[in-house]
mmCIF file of C-alpha atoms and ligand atoms in Angstrom:
data_model
loop_
_atom_site.group_PDB
_atom_site.id
_atom_site.type_symbol
_atom_site.label_atom_id
_atom_site.label_comp_id
_atom_site.label_asym_id
_atom_site.label_seq_id
_atom_site.Cartn_x
_atom_site.Cartn_y
_atom_site.Cartn_z
ATOM 1 C CA MET A 1 -19.812 -1.792 -21.734
ATOM 2 C CA ALA A 2 -21.170 -4.648 -19.793
ATOM 3 C CA TYR A 3 -18.498 -6.114 -17.433
ATOM 4 C CA GLU A 4 -18.539 -10.109 -15.507
ATOM 5 C CA THR A 5 -16.506 -9.149 -12.299
ATOM 6 C CA VAL A 6 -17.426 -5.482 -12.007
ATOM 7 C CA LEU A 7 -20.670 -3.597 -11.460
ATOM 8 C CA VAL A 8 -20.483 0.200 -12.505
ATOM 9 C CA GLU A 9 -23.070 2.711 -12.034
ATOM 10 C CA THR A 10 -23.720 6.567 -11.703
ATOM 11 C CA ARG A 11 -25.304 8.560 -8.892
ATOM 12 C CA GLY A 12 -24.833 12.060 -10.395
ATOM 13 C CA LYS A 13 -21.358 13.434 -10.752
ATOM 14 C CA VAL A 14 -20.693 9.992 -8.934
ATOM 15 C CA GLY A 15 -19.026 7.113 -11.020
ATOM 16 C CA ILE A 16 -19.108 4.139 -8.192
ATOM 17 C CA VAL A 17 -17.263 0.742 -9.078
ATOM 18 C CA THR A 18 -17.808 -2.536 -7.154
ATOM 19 C CA LEU A 19 -16.254 -5.309 -6.537
ATOM 20 C CA ASN A 20 -18.622 -8.287 -8.232
ATOM 21 C CA ARG A 21 -16.956 -12.020 -7.691
ATOM 22 C CA PRO A 22 -18.844 -12.942 -4.712
ATOM 23 C CA LYS A 23 -17.449 -16.585 -4.989
ATOM 24 C CA ALA A 24 -14.107 -15.660 -4.880
ATOM 25 C CA LEU A 25 -14.207 -13.009 -1.949
ATOM 26 C CA ASN A 26 -13.657 -10.520 -4.525
ATOM 27 C CA ALA A 27 -10.401 -12.377 -5.786
ATOM 28 C CA LEU A 28 -8.781 -9.508 -7.992
ATOM 29 C CA SER A 29 -8.589 -11.598 -11.502
ATOM 30 C CA ALA A 30 -6.446 -10.814 -14.182
ATOM 31 C CA GLU A 31 -10.036 -10.652 -15.768
ATOM 32 C CA LEU A 32 -11.265 -8.186 -13.085
ATOM 33 C CA VAL A 33 -8.045 -6.358 -12.867
ATOM 34 C CA ARG A 34 -8.399 -6.152 -16.463
ATOM 35 C CA GLU A 35 -12.214 -4.555 -15.699
ATOM 36 C CA LEU A 36 -11.443 -2.504 -13.412
ATOM 37 C CA GLY A 37 -8.974 -0.589 -15.915
ATOM 38 C CA GLN A 38 -11.925 -0.296 -18.239
ATOM 39 C CA ALA A 39 -14.722 1.143 -15.800
ATOM 40 C CA LEU A 40 -12.203 3.349 -14.540
ATOM 41 C CA ASP A 41 -10.659 4.647 -17.875
ATOM 42 C CA ALA A 42 -14.890 5.146 -19.156
ATOM 43 C CA PHE A 43 -15.100 7.082 -15.439
ATOM 44 C CA GLU A 44 -11.940 9.479 -16.285
ATOM 45 C CA ALA A 45 -13.026 10.183 -19.856
ATOM 46 C CA ASP A 46 -16.634 10.741 -19.012
ATOM 47 C CA SER A 47 -16.427 14.925 -18.468
ATOM 48 C CA ALA A 48 -20.390 14.471 -16.428
ATOM 49 C CA ILE A 49 -18.236 12.590 -13.936
ATOM 50 C CA GLY A 50 -15.913 14.465 -10.755
ATOM 51 C CA ALA A 51 -15.029 11.538 -8.460
ATOM 52 C CA ILE A 52 -15.306 7.704 -8.383
ATOM 53 C CA VAL A 53 -16.453 5.244 -5.467
ATOM 54 C CA LEU A 54 -14.453 2.001 -5.256
ATOM 55 C CA THR A 55 -16.282 -0.674 -3.409
ATOM 56 C CA GLY A 56 -16.650 -4.600 -3.229
ATOM 57 C CA SER A 57 -19.219 -6.745 -1.193
ATOM 58 C CA GLU A 58 -20.624 -6.464 2.871
ATOM 59 C CA LYS A 59 -17.757 -10.011 3.003
ATOM 60 C CA ALA A 60 -15.074 -8.607 1.446
ATOM 61 C CA PHE A 61 -13.487 -5.786 -0.528
ATOM 62 C CA ALA A 62 -10.952 -8.188 -2.203
ATOM 63 C CA ALA A 63 -9.305 -10.855 -0.715
ATOM 64 C CA GLY A 64 -6.350 -10.550 -2.153
ATOM 65 C CA ALA A 65 -4.960 -11.730 -5.672
ATOM 66 C CA ASP A 66 -6.695 -14.968 -7.237
ATOM 67 C CA ILE A 67 -4.441 -17.602 -5.590
ATOM 68 C CA LYS A 68 -6.275 -20.007 -8.101
ATOM 69 C CA GLU A 69 -4.836 -18.018 -11.285
ATOM 70 C CA MET A 70 -1.657 -17.918 -9.773
ATOM 71 C CA ALA A 71 -0.881 -21.007 -8.168
ATOM 72 C CA THR A 72 1.046 -22.558 -10.568
ATOM 73 C CA LYS A 73 2.937 -19.780 -12.694
ATOM 74 C CA GLY A 74 6.335 -20.332 -12.693
ATOM 75 C CA TYR A 75 8.931 -17.016 -12.765
ATOM 76 C CA MET A 76 9.031 -16.618 -16.269
ATOM 77 C CA ASP A 77 5.699 -16.587 -16.354
ATOM 78 C CA VAL A 78 5.005 -13.543 -13.960
ATOM 79 C CA TYR A 79 8.028 -11.831 -14.529
ATOM 80 C CA LEU A 80 7.941 -12.041 -18.481
ATOM 81 C CA ALA A 81 4.017 -10.565 -17.851
ATOM 82 C CA ASP A 82 5.370 -8.489 -15.780
ATOM 83 C CA PHE A 83 2.523 -9.727 -13.668
ATOM 84 C CA ILE A 84 0.981 -7.237 -10.578
ATOM 85 C CA THR A 85 2.340 -3.446 -12.476
ATOM 86 C CA SER A 86 1.045 -4.236 -15.783
ATOM 87 C CA GLY A 87 -3.177 -3.225 -14.987
ATOM 88 C CA TRP A 88 -2.834 -3.028 -11.201
ATOM 89 C CA GLU A 89 -1.371 0.837 -11.392
ATOM 90 C CA ARG A 90 -4.075 1.938 -13.513
ATOM 91 C CA VAL A 91 -5.889 2.978 -10.247
ATOM 92 C CA THR A 92 -3.237 5.529 -9.533
ATOM 93 C CA THR A 93 -2.745 6.904 -12.515
ATOM 94 C CA CYS A 94 -6.525 7.752 -12.177
ATOM 95 C CA ARG A 95 -6.311 11.790 -11.889
ATOM 96 C CA LYS A 96 -9.701 12.440 -10.723
ATOM 97 C CA PRO A 97 -10.382 11.205 -6.911
ATOM 98 C CA ILE A 98 -11.334 8.000 -5.834
ATOM 99 C CA VAL A 99 -12.725 6.734 -2.590
ATOM 100 C CA ALA A 100 -11.806 3.098 -1.601
ATOM 101 C CA ALA A 101 -15.435 2.182 0.467
ATOM 102 C CA VAL A 102 -13.883 -0.799 2.051
ATOM 103 C CA ALA A 103 -16.301 -3.093 4.449
ATOM 104 C CA GLY A 104 -15.140 -6.584 5.178
ATOM 105 C CA TYR A 105 -12.194 -8.669 4.129
ATOM 106 C CA ALA A 106 -9.432 -6.398 2.290
ATOM 107 C CA LEU A 107 -6.680 -8.914 2.255
ATOM 108 C CA GLY A 108 -3.327 -9.075 -0.208
ATOM 109 C CA GLY A 109 -3.916 -7.575 -3.512
ATOM 110 C CA GLY A 110 -6.763 -5.797 -2.002
ATOM 111 C CA CYS A 111 -5.910 -3.851 0.895
ATOM 112 C CA GLU A 112 -2.994 -3.003 -2.089
ATOM 113 C CA VAL A 113 -6.017 -1.562 -4.755
ATOM 114 C CA ALA A 114 -7.243 0.356 -1.413
ATOM 115 C CA MET A 115 -4.257 2.111 -0.772
ATOM 116 C CA MET A 116 -3.751 2.844 -4.556
ATOM 117 C CA CYS A 117 -6.863 4.928 -3.756
ATOM 118 C CA ASP A 118 -7.171 8.668 -2.326
ATOM 119 C CA PHE A 119 -8.526 7.606 1.147
ATOM 120 C CA ILE A 120 -10.148 4.627 2.639
ATOM 121 C CA LEU A 121 -13.421 4.764 4.195
ATOM 122 C CA ALA A 122 -13.588 1.709 6.216
ATOM 123 C CA ALA A 123 -17.093 0.165 7.398
ATOM 124 C CA ASP A 124 -17.062 -0.950 11.534
ATOM 125 C CA THR A 125 -16.422 -4.620 9.620
ATOM 126 C CA ALA A 126 -13.578 -4.202 7.798
ATOM 127 C CA LYS A 127 -10.126 -6.378 8.257
ATOM 128 C CA PHE A 128 -7.074 -4.782 6.320
ATOM 129 C CA GLY A 129 -3.995 -7.343 6.328
ATOM 130 C CA GLN A 130 -1.069 -8.090 4.074
ATOM 131 C CA PRO A 131 -1.073 -12.430 4.933
ATOM 132 C CA GLU A 132 1.108 -13.243 1.780
ATOM 133 C CA ILE A 133 3.454 -14.210 3.870
ATOM 134 C CA THR A 134 1.057 -17.050 4.756
ATOM 135 C CA ILE A 135 1.223 -18.621 1.446
ATOM 136 C CA GLY A 136 4.444 -18.319 0.586
ATOM 137 C CA THR A 137 5.121 -14.725 -1.200
ATOM 138 C CA ILE A 138 5.232 -11.432 -0.008
ATOM 139 C CA PRO A 139 2.751 -8.132 -1.382
ATOM 140 C CA GLY A 140 3.426 -7.374 -4.388
ATOM 141 C CA ALA A 141 1.121 -4.838 -5.232
ATOM 142 C CA GLY A 142 2.742 -1.885 -3.515
ATOM 143 C CA GLY A 143 1.936 -3.478 0.134
ATOM 144 C CA THR A 144 5.607 -2.760 1.895
ATOM 145 C CA GLN A 145 5.892 -0.069 0.683
ATOM 146 C CA ARG A 146 2.105 1.908 0.722
ATOM 147 C CA LEU A 147 1.200 0.091 4.018
ATOM 148 C CA THR A 148 4.950 1.460 6.246
ATOM 149 C CA ARG A 149 3.892 4.573 4.940
ATOM 150 C CA ALA A 150 0.460 4.821 6.139
ATOM 151 C CA VAL A 151 0.955 2.650 9.108
ATOM 152 C CA GLY A 152 4.938 3.314 9.993
ATOM 153 C CA LYS A 153 7.523 0.480 10.592
ATOM 154 C CA ALA A 154 6.377 -1.586 13.402
ATOM 155 C CA LYS A 155 3.219 -2.003 11.992
ATOM 156 C CA ALA A 156 3.500 -2.802 8.607
ATOM 157 C CA MET A 157 6.647 -4.973 9.654
ATOM 158 C CA GLU A 158 4.136 -7.178 11.894
ATOM 159 C CA MET A 159 1.662 -7.055 9.350
ATOM 160 C CA VAL A 160 3.938 -8.223 6.030
ATOM 161 C CA LEU A 161 6.562 -10.425 8.715
ATOM 162 C CA THR A 162 3.101 -12.307 10.241
ATOM 163 C CA GLY A 163 0.558 -11.682 8.399
ATOM 164 C CA ARG A 164 -1.720 -10.355 10.878
ATOM 165 C CA MET A 165 -5.138 -8.025 10.306
ATOM 166 C CA MET A 166 -6.081 -5.181 11.300
ATOM 167 C CA ASP A 167 -9.326 -4.799 12.189
ATOM 168 C CA ALA A 168 -11.196 -1.024 11.505
ATOM 169 C CA ALA A 169 -11.028 0.474 14.806
ATOM 170 C CA GLU A 170 -7.028 -0.223 14.813
ATOM 171 C CA ALA A 171 -6.668 0.844 10.955
ATOM 172 C CA GLU A 172 -8.317 4.542 12.146
ATOM 173 C CA ARG A 173 -5.986 4.359 14.892
ATOM 174 C CA SER A 174 -3.097 3.920 13.236
ATOM 175 C CA GLY A 175 -4.052 6.137 9.569
ATOM 176 C CA LEU A 176 -5.034 3.621 6.861
ATOM 177 C CA VAL A 177 -7.939 4.940 7.142
ATOM 178 C CA SER A 178 -9.498 8.357 7.047
ATOM 179 C CA ARG A 179 -13.267 7.222 8.759
ATOM 180 C CA VAL A 180 -14.877 4.021 10.305
ATOM 181 C CA VAL A 181 -18.605 4.339 9.748
ATOM 182 C CA PRO A 182 -21.222 2.048 10.874
ATOM 183 C CA ALA A 183 -21.299 -0.860 7.813
ATOM 184 C CA ALA A 184 -24.616 -0.315 6.989
ATOM 185 C CA ASP A 185 -24.087 3.475 6.140
ATOM 186 C CA LEU A 186 -20.789 2.635 4.356
ATOM 187 C CA LEU A 187 -21.330 3.252 0.639
ATOM 188 C CA ALA A 188 -23.805 5.997 1.085
ATOM 189 C CA GLU A 189 -21.250 8.053 3.020
ATOM 190 C CA ALA A 190 -18.284 7.366 0.371
ATOM 191 C CA VAL A 191 -21.097 8.585 -1.572
ATOM 192 C CA LYS A 192 -21.638 11.933 -0.101
ATOM 193 C CA ALA A 193 -17.753 12.001 0.238
ATOM 194 C CA ALA A 194 -17.676 12.016 -3.706
ATOM 195 C CA GLU A 195 -21.097 13.986 -4.474
ATOM 196 C CA LYS A 196 -18.614 17.136 -2.280
ATOM 197 C CA MET A 197 -15.076 16.639 -4.211
ATOM 198 C CA ALA A 198 -17.943 16.162 -7.451
ATOM 199 C CA GLY A 199 -19.365 19.592 -6.909
ATOM 200 C CA LEU A 200 -15.723 21.427 -6.723
ATOM 201 C CA SER A 201 -13.808 22.557 -9.420
ATOM 202 C CA LEU A 202 -12.310 19.243 -11.492
ATOM 203 C CA PRO A 203 -9.253 20.891 -12.103
ATOM 204 C CA VAL A 204 -8.676 22.004 -8.481
ATOM 205 C CA VAL A 205 -9.258 18.885 -7.330
ATOM 206 C CA MET A 206 -7.116 17.391 -9.839
ATOM 207 C CA LEU A 207 -4.147 19.510 -8.543
ATOM 208 C CA ALA A 208 -4.577 19.142 -4.855
ATOM 209 C CA LYS A 209 -4.924 15.583 -5.227
ATOM 210 C CA GLU A 210 -1.369 16.252 -7.543
ATOM 211 C CA ALA A 211 0.594 17.447 -4.618
ATOM 212 C CA VAL A 212 -0.638 15.350 -1.661
ATOM 213 C CA ASN A 213 0.615 12.601 -3.715
ATOM 214 C CA ARG A 214 4.545 14.460 -3.802
ATOM 215 C CA ALA A 215 4.495 14.128 -0.264
ATOM 216 C CA PHE A 216 5.623 10.578 -1.090
ATOM 217 C CA GLU A 217 7.726 11.457 -3.445
ATOM 218 C CA THR A 218 10.042 13.803 -2.629
ATOM 219 C CA THR A 219 11.594 16.243 -0.027
ATOM 220 C CA LEU A 220 9.520 18.727 1.750
ATOM 221 C CA ALA A 221 11.274 21.686 0.318
ATOM 222 C CA GLU A 222 11.099 20.307 -2.946
ATOM 223 C CA GLY A 223 7.035 19.195 -1.960
ATOM 224 C CA VAL A 224 7.089 23.028 -0.518
ATOM 225 C CA ARG A 225 7.851 24.670 -3.524
ATOM 226 C CA PHE A 226 5.706 22.326 -5.950
ATOM 227 C CA GLU A 227 3.084 23.131 -3.858
ATOM 228 C CA ARG A 228 3.186 26.493 -4.196
ATOM 229 C CA ARG A 229 3.853 26.218 -8.267
ATOM 230 C CA LEU A 230 0.329 24.300 -8.253
ATOM 231 C CA PHE A 231 -1.393 26.767 -6.063
ATOM 232 C CA HIS A 232 -0.627 29.888 -8.171
ATOM 233 C CA SER A 233 -1.753 27.959 -10.797
ATOM 234 C CA THR A 234 -5.428 27.851 -9.535
ATOM 235 C CA PHE A 235 -5.032 31.703 -9.982
ATOM 236 C CA ALA A 236 -4.945 30.825 -13.805
ATOM 237 C CA THR A 237 -8.292 29.371 -13.412
ATOM 238 C CA GLU A 238 -11.739 30.963 -13.531
ATOM 239 C CA ASP A 239 -13.232 28.658 -10.995
ATOM 240 C CA GLN A 240 -10.574 30.257 -8.328
ATOM 241 C CA LYS A 241 -12.071 33.931 -9.463
ATOM 242 C CA GLU A 242 -15.636 32.270 -8.858
ATOM 243 C CA GLY A 243 -14.844 30.049 -5.448
ATOM 244 C CA MET A 244 -13.244 33.304 -4.232
ATOM 245 C CA ALA A 245 -15.896 35.694 -5.665
ATOM 246 C CA ALA A 246 -18.779 33.779 -4.308
ATOM 247 C CA PHE A 247 -17.953 34.071 -0.663
ATOM 248 C CA VAL A 248 -17.334 37.414 -0.815
ATOM 249 C CA GLU A 249 -20.538 37.694 -2.106
ATOM 250 C CA LYS A 250 -21.752 35.101 0.362
ATOM 251 C CA ARG A 251 -23.489 32.514 -2.329
ATOM 252 C CA PRO A 252 -23.019 29.242 -3.397
ATOM 253 C CA PRO A 253 -20.004 29.047 -6.191
ATOM 254 C CA ALA A 254 -21.130 27.776 -9.488
ATOM 255 C CA PHE A 255 -17.480 26.093 -10.745
ATOM 256 C CA ARG A 256 -16.987 25.360 -14.631
ATOM 257 C CA ASN A 257 -13.700 23.223 -14.357
ATOM 258 C CA ARG A 258 -12.530 25.865 -16.365
HETATM 259 N N1 CO8 B 301 -7.875 -16.519 -4.450
HETATM 260 C C1 CO8 B 301 -8.388 -16.939 -4.669
HETATM 261 N N2 CO8 B 301 -10.239 -18.152 -4.214
HETATM 262 C C2 CO8 B 301 -10.003 -17.041 -3.238
HETATM 263 C C3 CO8 B 301 -9.350 -16.065 -2.631
HETATM 264 C C4 CO8 B 301 -8.285 -15.759 -3.149
HETATM 265 N N3 CO8 B 301 -7.608 -14.595 -2.964
HETATM 266 N N4 CO8 B 301 -9.926 -15.764 -1.019
HETATM 267 C C5 CO8 B 301 -11.485 -16.409 -0.983
HETATM 268 N N5 CO8 B 301 -11.308 -17.240 -2.075
HETATM 269 C C6 CO8 B 301 -12.520 -18.142 -2.159
HETATM 270 C C7 CO8 B 301 -12.261 -19.755 -1.275
HETATM 271 O O1 CO8 B 301 -11.478 -20.348 -2.523
HETATM 272 C C8 CO8 B 301 -13.621 -19.794 -1.579
HETATM 273 O O2 CO8 B 301 -13.799 -20.674 -2.196
HETATM 274 P P1 CO8 B 301 -14.382 -21.825 -2.885
HETATM 275 O O3 CO8 B 301 -16.013 -21.471 -2.195
HETATM 276 O O4 CO8 B 301 -15.100 -22.468 -3.906
HETATM 277 O O5 CO8 B 301 -13.250 -22.608 -1.846
HETATM 278 C C9 CO8 B 301 -14.210 -18.737 -1.077
HETATM 279 O O6 CO8 B 301 -13.062 -17.508 -1.765
HETATM 280 C C10 CO8 B 301 -14.596 -18.500 -0.145
HETATM 281 O O7 CO8 B 301 -13.820 -18.160 0.747
HETATM 282 P P2 CO8 B 301 -13.609 -19.236 2.186
HETATM 283 O O8 CO8 B 301 -14.486 -20.047 2.483
HETATM 284 O O9 CO8 B 301 -11.986 -18.899 2.282
HETATM 285 O O10 CO8 B 301 -13.943 -17.846 2.879
HETATM 286 P P3 CO8 B 301 -13.919 -17.454 4.964
HETATM 287 O O11 CO8 B 301 -14.960 -16.584 5.233
HETATM 288 O O12 CO8 B 301 -14.242 -19.200 6.185
HETATM 289 O O13 CO8 B 301 -12.304 -16.982 4.946
HETATM 290 C C11 CO8 B 301 -10.457 -15.341 4.146
HETATM 291 C C12 CO8 B 301 -12.177 -15.988 4.030
HETATM 292 C C13 CO8 B 301 -10.096 -15.568 5.484
HETATM 293 C C14 CO8 B 301 -10.148 -14.312 3.330
HETATM 294 C C15 CO8 B 301 -9.970 -16.479 3.239
HETATM 295 O O14 CO8 B 301 -10.487 -16.400 2.265
HETATM 296 C C16 CO8 B 301 -8.510 -15.637 2.937
HETATM 297 O O15 CO8 B 301 -7.239 -16.442 3.982
HETATM 298 N N6 CO8 B 301 -8.148 -15.984 1.312
HETATM 299 C C17 CO8 B 301 -6.948 -15.707 1.043
HETATM 300 C C18 CO8 B 301 -6.475 -14.162 1.647
HETATM 301 C C19 CO8 B 301 -5.008 -14.113 1.109
HETATM 302 O O16 CO8 B 301 -4.151 -15.392 1.382
HETATM 303 N N7 CO8 B 301 -4.594 -13.000 0.181
HETATM 304 C C20 CO8 B 301 -3.190 -12.508 -0.049
HETATM 305 C C21 CO8 B 301 -3.673 -13.771 -1.877
HETATM 306 S S1 CO8 B 301 -1.945 -13.207 -2.572
HETATM 307 C C22 CO8 B 301 -1.558 -11.718 -2.331
HETATM 308 O O17 CO8 B 301 -3.084 -10.628 -2.688
HETATM 309 C C23 CO8 B 301 -0.801 -11.176 -3.554
HETATM 310 C C24 CO8 B 301 -1.053 -9.652 -3.911
HETATM 311 C C25 CO8 B 301 0.048 -9.352 -5.286
HETATM 312 C C26 CO8 B 301 -0.047 -8.648 -6.204
HETATM 313 C C27 CO8 B 301 -1.331 -8.799 -7.033
HETATM 314 C C28 CO8 B 301 -1.330 -9.287 -8.412
HETATM 315 C C29 CO8 B 301 -2.052 -10.134 -9.176
#
């Protein structure tokens, strides 16, 4: 499929979506959000793909929702269209793992989309922020919730109330990103992590993702019970038999997604 605002490529079992509105620092227009959703739909439906990398440019992962598109909207426009919810949440409903590879600005909706991914790898040039307050609004795609869960109240409050940006080192210290890598290595490192996941058992990776995500939705006791049920269910897979047999026989496993 030909897209206007995203680039799509595959490397082995890894699907890569690159946000591509360079003149607007990848501002997340309605069209971009729609195309991002379509690209994720296609990778999710493709049984040859085991993991996805979402990235932007050297200068910006995404500098937020498209301010020029939003500026003149009224309450009824955004309310009736359920502006933000529709389309944006596609990243959170993807069952295959998604790595956000962030270089440069990840601001507003850009930071929110990165946080919707399963984990964020940051280039040393990355800058994260929720600057909506400086343009008369607040985060609307989960920023007040996911940032707070990721970095805690003190830093989230300061960032959301003042618009202060966090650099890559602070983001790593604060737990917002899993690792910081040199900008030149960002995509290669993200693809390497995605390849690792794509070489494992897809159904088991999906269960693991579901279990970690449940930690954000429930109590510890319920979460642990949920995890145990999923753990038990892995014993119904051929891939668990293969993985453990391969370990015992000292050979690499050949997972079949069964
Ligand atoms: N929307 C539209 N255009 C943008 C955006 C944006 N968010 N960010 C940058 N651009 C455009 C600029 O207008 C400029 O275009 P032009 O050359 O035509 O004037 C071009 O990108 C380059 O930008 P700058 O000249 O400003 O580049 P600088 O290097 O000087 O500055 C910054 C880079 C600091 C990133 C600066 O561009 C900036 O502050 N951008 C806005 C950041 C921001 O406020 N983001 C939050 C937006 S609100 C939001 O995301 C709400 C989320 C709610 C959920 C999503 C709902 C859809």
